[in-house]
Tab-separated table of C-alpha atoms in Angstrom:
chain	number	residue	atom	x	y	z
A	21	UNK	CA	63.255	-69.664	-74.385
A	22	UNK	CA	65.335	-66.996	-76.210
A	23	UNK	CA	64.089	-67.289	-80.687
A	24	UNK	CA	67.657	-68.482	-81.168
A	25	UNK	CA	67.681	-71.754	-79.962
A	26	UNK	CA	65.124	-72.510	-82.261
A	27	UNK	CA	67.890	-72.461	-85.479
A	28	UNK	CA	64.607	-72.482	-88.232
A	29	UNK	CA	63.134	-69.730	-86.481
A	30	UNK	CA	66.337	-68.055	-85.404
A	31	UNK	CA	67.519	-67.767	-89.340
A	32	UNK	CA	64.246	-66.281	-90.802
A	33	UNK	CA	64.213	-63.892	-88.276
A	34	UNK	CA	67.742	-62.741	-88.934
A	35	UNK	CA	67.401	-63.480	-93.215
A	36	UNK	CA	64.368	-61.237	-92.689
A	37	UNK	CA	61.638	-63.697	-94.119
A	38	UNK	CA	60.240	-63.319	-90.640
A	39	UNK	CA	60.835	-60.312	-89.359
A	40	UNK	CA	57.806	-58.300	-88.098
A	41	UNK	CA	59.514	-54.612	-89.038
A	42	UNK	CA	60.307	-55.993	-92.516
A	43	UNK	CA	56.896	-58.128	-92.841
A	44	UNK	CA	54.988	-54.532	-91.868
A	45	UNK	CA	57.029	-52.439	-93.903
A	46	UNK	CA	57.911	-50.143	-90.593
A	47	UNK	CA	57.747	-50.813	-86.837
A	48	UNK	CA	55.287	-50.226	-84.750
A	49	UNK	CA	54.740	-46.643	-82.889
A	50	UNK	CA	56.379	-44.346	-85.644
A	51	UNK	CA	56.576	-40.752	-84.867
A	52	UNK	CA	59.611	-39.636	-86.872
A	53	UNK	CA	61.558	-41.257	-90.313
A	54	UNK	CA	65.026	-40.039	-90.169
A	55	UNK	CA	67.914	-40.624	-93.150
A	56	UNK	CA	67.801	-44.717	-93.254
A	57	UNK	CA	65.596	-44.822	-89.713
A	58	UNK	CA	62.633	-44.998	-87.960
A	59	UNK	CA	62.173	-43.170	-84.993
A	60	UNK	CA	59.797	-44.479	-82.292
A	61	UNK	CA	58.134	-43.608	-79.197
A	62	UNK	CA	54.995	-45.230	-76.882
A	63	UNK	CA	53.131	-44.884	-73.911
A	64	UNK	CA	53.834	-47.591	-72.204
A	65	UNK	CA	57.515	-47.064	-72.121
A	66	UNK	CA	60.182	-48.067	-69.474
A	67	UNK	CA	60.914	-44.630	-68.880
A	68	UNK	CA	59.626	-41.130	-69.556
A	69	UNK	CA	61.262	-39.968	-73.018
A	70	UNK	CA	61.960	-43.184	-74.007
A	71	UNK	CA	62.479	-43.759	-77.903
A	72	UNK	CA	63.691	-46.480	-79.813
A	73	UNK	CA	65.928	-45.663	-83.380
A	74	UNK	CA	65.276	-48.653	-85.834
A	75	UNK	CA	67.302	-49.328	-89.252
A	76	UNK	CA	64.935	-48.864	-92.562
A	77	UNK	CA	67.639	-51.859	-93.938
A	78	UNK	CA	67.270	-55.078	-92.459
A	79	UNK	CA	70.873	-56.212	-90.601
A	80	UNK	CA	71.065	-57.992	-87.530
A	81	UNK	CA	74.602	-56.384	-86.656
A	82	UNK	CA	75.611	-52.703	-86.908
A	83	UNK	CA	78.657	-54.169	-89.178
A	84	UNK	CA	75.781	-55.433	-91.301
A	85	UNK	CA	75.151	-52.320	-92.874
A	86	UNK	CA	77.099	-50.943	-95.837
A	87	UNK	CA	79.467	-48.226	-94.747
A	88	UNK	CA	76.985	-45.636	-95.608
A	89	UNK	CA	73.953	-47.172	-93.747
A	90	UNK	CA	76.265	-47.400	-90.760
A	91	UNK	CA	76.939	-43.876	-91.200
A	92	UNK	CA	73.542	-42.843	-91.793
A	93	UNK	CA	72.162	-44.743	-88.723
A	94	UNK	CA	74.872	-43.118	-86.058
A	95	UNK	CA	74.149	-39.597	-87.621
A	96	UNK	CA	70.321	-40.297	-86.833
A	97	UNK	CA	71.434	-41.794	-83.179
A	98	UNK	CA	73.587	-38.595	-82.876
A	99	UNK	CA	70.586	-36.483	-83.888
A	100	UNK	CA	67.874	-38.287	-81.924
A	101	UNK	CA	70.339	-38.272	-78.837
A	102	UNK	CA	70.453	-34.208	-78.842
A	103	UNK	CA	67.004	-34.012	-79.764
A	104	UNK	CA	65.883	-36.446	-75.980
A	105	UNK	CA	68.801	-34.870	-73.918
A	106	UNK	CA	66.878	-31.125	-75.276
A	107	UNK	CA	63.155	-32.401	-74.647
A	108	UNK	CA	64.203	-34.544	-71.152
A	109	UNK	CA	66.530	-32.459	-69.647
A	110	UNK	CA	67.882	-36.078	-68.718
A	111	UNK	CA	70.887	-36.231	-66.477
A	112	UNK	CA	72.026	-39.139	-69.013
A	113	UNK	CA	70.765	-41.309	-71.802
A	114	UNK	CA	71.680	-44.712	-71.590
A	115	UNK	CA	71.880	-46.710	-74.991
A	116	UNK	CA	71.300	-50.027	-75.867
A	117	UNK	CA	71.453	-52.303	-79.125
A	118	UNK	CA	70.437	-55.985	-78.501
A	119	UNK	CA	68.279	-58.020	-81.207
A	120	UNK	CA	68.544	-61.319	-79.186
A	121	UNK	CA	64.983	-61.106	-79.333
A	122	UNK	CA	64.524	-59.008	-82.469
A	123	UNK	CA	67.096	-59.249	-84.608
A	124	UNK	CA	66.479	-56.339	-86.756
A	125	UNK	CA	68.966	-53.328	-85.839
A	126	UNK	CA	67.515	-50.861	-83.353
A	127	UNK	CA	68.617	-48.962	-80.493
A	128	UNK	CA	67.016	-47.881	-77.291
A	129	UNK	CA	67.847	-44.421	-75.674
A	130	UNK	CA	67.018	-44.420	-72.029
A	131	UNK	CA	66.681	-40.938	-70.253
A	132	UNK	CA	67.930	-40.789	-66.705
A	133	UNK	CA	66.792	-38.489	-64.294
A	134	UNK	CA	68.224	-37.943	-61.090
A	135	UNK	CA	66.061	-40.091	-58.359
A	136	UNK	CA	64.846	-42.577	-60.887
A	137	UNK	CA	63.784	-46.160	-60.618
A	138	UNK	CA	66.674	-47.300	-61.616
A	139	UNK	CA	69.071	-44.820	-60.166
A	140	UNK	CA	72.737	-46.254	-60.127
A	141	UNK	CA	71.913	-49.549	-62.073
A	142	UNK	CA	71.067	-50.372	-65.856
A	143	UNK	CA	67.283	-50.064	-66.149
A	144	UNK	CA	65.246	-53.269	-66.376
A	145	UNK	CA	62.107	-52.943	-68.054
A	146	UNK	CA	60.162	-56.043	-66.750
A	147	UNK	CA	60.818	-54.457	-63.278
A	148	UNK	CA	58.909	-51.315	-64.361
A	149	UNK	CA	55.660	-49.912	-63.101
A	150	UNK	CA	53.136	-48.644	-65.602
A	151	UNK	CA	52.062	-46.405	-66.323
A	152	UNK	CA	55.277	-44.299	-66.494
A	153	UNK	CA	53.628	-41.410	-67.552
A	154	UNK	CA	50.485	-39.220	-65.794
A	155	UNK	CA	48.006	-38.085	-67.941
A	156	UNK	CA	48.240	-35.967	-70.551
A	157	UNK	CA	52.169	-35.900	-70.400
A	158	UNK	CA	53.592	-38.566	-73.081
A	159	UNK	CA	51.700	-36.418	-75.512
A	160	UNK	CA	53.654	-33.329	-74.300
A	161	UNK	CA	57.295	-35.569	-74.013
A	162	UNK	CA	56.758	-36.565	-77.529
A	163	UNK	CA	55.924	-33.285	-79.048
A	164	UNK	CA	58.794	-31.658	-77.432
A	165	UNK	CA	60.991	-34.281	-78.832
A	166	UNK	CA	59.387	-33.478	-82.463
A	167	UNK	CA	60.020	-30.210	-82.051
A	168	UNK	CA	63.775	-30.629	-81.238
A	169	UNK	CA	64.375	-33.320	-83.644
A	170	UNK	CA	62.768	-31.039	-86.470
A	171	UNK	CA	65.285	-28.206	-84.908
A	172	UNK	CA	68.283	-30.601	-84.713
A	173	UNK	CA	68.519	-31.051	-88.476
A	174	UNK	CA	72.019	-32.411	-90.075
């Protein structure tokens, strides 16, 4: 059952009162903080390279944030989606803001690589195998994608 049809639930989560980012102070898996953002990154990921951006304010909705925020949270997408397409070498990135079952604002950049899972269709992360990554290498994804964020600076 999706957190919304439970309205008591449903409206702490989006007030914030319940929301584990703004309970924590951060999300989980940090590896950057960008202008007004989180960056983060895991090992057990959908995809190699994948990274999630997440808002520093609470908002459920991109049109949530004060005009600046917005700004400042596209000019960190902008930067974190140069910084993946460098580190990848990804055909693509796919990107993706939900918070039906979060409802803090975050988006999810997808790297596609030619002969992936997923190849012509959006990926599906329940449908993944883990690991995604061999040994050794999501250390090595993730520093090259530090390294190229650190060299994509606004």
């Amino acid at each position: 059952m999706s957190a919304w049809n439970d309205r008591d639930r449903w409206a702490a989560l989006c007030s914030g009162a319940a929301c584990p980012i703004c309970s924590r102070g951060e999300p989980l898996d940090v590896v950057a903080k960008l202008e007004a953002c989180w960056v983060t990154m895991q090992e057990a990921a959908p995809v190699p390279g994948y990274v999630c951006l997440v808002s520093e304010s609470h908002a459920v909705e991109l049109h949530d944030l004060p005009e600046e925020g917005a700004a400042a949270f596209m000019r960190a997408a902008r930067r974190v989606s140069r910084a993946l397409a460098t580190a990848t070498g990804a055909v693509k990135l796919n990107y993706e803001i939900h918070g039906n079952s979060l409802p803090h604002l975050h988006m999810h950049f997808f790297p596609r690589y030619r002969g992936d899972q997923f190849e012509g269709r959006p990926i599906d992360p329940r449908a993944v195998a883990q690991p995604v990554y061999a040994p050794g290498e999501f250390r090595k994804v993730r520093d090259a994608f530090l390294l190229a964020l650190d060299s994509s600076e606004a």
